[in-house]
Tab-separated table of C-alpha atoms in Angstrom:
chain	number	residue	atom	x	y	z
A	85	UNK	CA	-8.480	-0.659	33.520
A	86	UNK	CA	-7.907	-3.829	32.139
A	87	UNK	CA	-4.606	-5.305	33.943
A	88	UNK	CA	-2.705	-7.236	31.070
A	89	UNK	CA	-0.644	-10.409	32.860
A	90	UNK	CA	0.833	-11.374	29.814
A	91	UNK	CA	0.326	-13.608	26.387
A	92	UNK	CA	-1.603	-16.677	26.788
A	93	UNK	CA	-0.652	-18.228	23.476
A	94	UNK	CA	-0.790	-16.134	19.947
A	95	UNK	CA	-2.917	-18.458	16.628
A	96	UNK	CA	-2.363	-18.654	12.851
A	97	UNK	CA	-4.577	-19.766	10.397
A	98	UNK	CA	-2.484	-22.727	8.536
A	99	UNK	CA	-3.496	-24.493	5.480
A	100	UNK	CA	-1.720	-28.098	5.731
A	101	UNK	CA	-1.788	-28.764	8.791
A	102	UNK	CA	1.148	-31.582	8.841
A	103	UNK	CA	3.143	-29.265	6.701
A	104	UNK	CA	2.892	-26.552	8.857
A	105	UNK	CA	3.391	-28.894	11.880
A	106	UNK	CA	7.427	-30.151	9.829
A	107	UNK	CA	8.141	-25.866	9.877
A	108	UNK	CA	7.658	-25.581	13.082
A	109	UNK	CA	8.607	-28.161	14.763
A	110	UNK	CA	12.213	-28.639	12.579
A	111	UNK	CA	13.480	-25.783	11.282
A	112	UNK	CA	11.675	-23.862	15.178
A	113	UNK	CA	12.009	-27.014	17.413
A	114	UNK	CA	9.072	-26.144	19.051
A	115	UNK	CA	7.200	-28.632	21.123
A	116	UNK	CA	3.930	-30.243	21.199
A	117	UNK	CA	1.705	-29.620	23.566
A	118	UNK	CA	-1.398	-31.174	24.692
A	119	UNK	CA	-5.151	-29.167	22.631
A	120	UNK	CA	-8.217	-30.085	23.678
A	121	UNK	CA	-10.157	-32.209	21.683
A	122	UNK	CA	-12.192	-29.011	19.478
A	123	UNK	CA	-14.834	-30.362	17.816
A	124	UNK	CA	-15.921	-27.514	15.348
A	125	UNK	CA	-11.474	-27.121	14.423
A	126	UNK	CA	-8.646	-29.106	13.385
A	127	UNK	CA	-5.231	-27.633	14.744
A	128	UNK	CA	-2.130	-28.028	17.128
A	129	UNK	CA	-0.567	-26.388	20.147
A	130	UNK	CA	2.512	-26.202	21.185
A	131	UNK	CA	4.888	-24.287	23.072
A	132	UNK	CA	7.603	-21.122	22.554
A	133	UNK	CA	9.334	-20.783	26.278
A	134	UNK	CA	5.867	-21.390	28.177
A	135	UNK	CA	3.733	-19.829	26.116
A	136	UNK	CA	1.716	-21.488	23.182
A	137	UNK	CA	1.253	-21.239	19.645
A	138	UNK	CA	-1.899	-22.394	18.165
A	139	UNK	CA	-1.320	-23.504	14.340
A	140	UNK	CA	-5.406	-24.102	13.308
A	141	UNK	CA	-6.279	-24.657	9.849
A	142	UNK	CA	-7.589	-23.030	8.286
A	143	UNK	CA	-9.668	-23.984	4.097
A	144	UNK	CA	-9.537	-20.758	2.450
A	145	UNK	CA	-7.597	-18.196	0.629
A	146	UNK	CA	-4.661	-17.294	4.016
A	147	UNK	CA	-3.852	-13.348	3.280
A	148	UNK	CA	-0.143	-13.817	2.801
A	149	UNK	CA	0.198	-14.045	-1.268
A	150	UNK	CA	3.740	-11.368	-2.011
A	151	UNK	CA	6.850	-10.108	-0.811
A	152	UNK	CA	7.389	-9.842	2.767
A	153	UNK	CA	6.105	-7.106	5.014
A	154	UNK	CA	6.628	-6.634	8.003
A	155	UNK	CA	4.139	-4.236	8.769
A	156	UNK	CA	2.222	-7.981	8.507
A	157	UNK	CA	1.348	-9.130	11.448
A	158	UNK	CA	3.429	-11.178	12.571
A	159	UNK	CA	5.266	-14.022	14.893
A	160	UNK	CA	8.204	-13.058	16.756
A	161	UNK	CA	10.592	-15.528	18.715
A	162	UNK	CA	13.879	-14.068	20.295
A	163	UNK	CA	16.600	-16.605	19.815
A	164	UNK	CA	20.032	-17.188	21.011
A	165	UNK	CA	22.153	-16.748	17.894
A	166	UNK	CA	22.281	-14.361	15.716
A	167	UNK	CA	25.022	-16.337	13.691
A	168	UNK	CA	24.605	-19.658	14.311
A	169	UNK	CA	20.407	-18.664	13.854
A	170	UNK	CA	21.412	-18.515	9.520
A	171	UNK	CA	23.942	-20.939	9.433
A	172	UNK	CA	20.907	-22.932	10.539
A	173	UNK	CA	18.436	-21.767	7.924
A	174	UNK	CA	20.770	-21.742	4.601
A	175	UNK	CA	21.321	-25.535	6.275
A	176	UNK	CA	18.201	-25.837	5.831
A	177	UNK	CA	17.276	-24.565	2.874
A	178	UNK	CA	15.152	-21.521	4.610
A	179	UNK	CA	14.788	-18.874	2.821
A	180	UNK	CA	15.434	-15.132	5.376
A	181	UNK	CA	15.747	-11.656	5.390
A	182	UNK	CA	18.560	-10.834	7.599
A	183	UNK	CA	18.853	-6.966	9.404
A	184	UNK	CA	21.555	-7.241	11.846
A	185	UNK	CA	20.800	-3.274	12.376
A	186	UNK	CA	16.850	-2.648	12.847
A	187	UNK	CA	16.712	0.687	13.669
A	188	UNK	CA	14.782	-1.324	16.163
A	189	UNK	CA	17.564	-1.741	18.339
A	190	UNK	CA	17.833	-4.963	17.966
A	191	UNK	CA	18.935	-8.110	15.424
A	192	UNK	CA	16.735	-9.292	13.428
A	193	UNK	CA	15.948	-12.025	11.005
A	194	UNK	CA	12.689	-13.503	9.023
A	195	UNK	CA	10.986	-15.958	7.485
A	196	UNK	CA	7.404	-17.143	6.373
A	197	UNK	CA	6.201	-20.459	7.427
A	198	UNK	CA	4.641	-22.843	4.485
A	199	UNK	CA	1.483	-20.415	4.294
A	200	UNK	CA	3.973	-17.211	4.335
A	201	UNK	CA	2.697	-16.483	7.752
A	202	UNK	CA	5.278	-13.981	8.977
A	203	UNK	CA	8.186	-15.481	11.147
A	204	UNK	CA	10.987	-12.655	13.378
A	205	UNK	CA	13.761	-13.962	14.942
A	206	UNK	CA	15.371	-11.354	17.308
A	207	UNK	CA	18.616	-11.160	19.040
A	208	UNK	CA	20.578	-9.103	20.875
A	209	UNK	CA	23.381	-6.893	18.292
A	210	UNK	CA	26.162	-8.975	16.907
A	211	UNK	CA	29.723	-8.135	17.705
């Protein structure tokens, strides 16, 4: 049997690299990490708590066109504080969908990046 040890990275398609990098750095506070000189694609790698998020430029249409659907593929990140996260999103004009008492057993906040990739922000249930 295959023995998986951990995630190495998550890669998502973006259409405007500069806009997406600004979003992930400013809204999520991620830091850029070195990326080797890959000639076949443009992109940026970001650190997410020791794991990697790869933003890769895709010149075609992305699949996200309609409303938020959590059945679509998405990136989930654990955040420290639910209300502080909502306050930050509101202060920065980021639309979100809050699910403070989700059936999953933890609180969820959903946002989308500029290319409508879904990001789930998770936190232990609020008091």
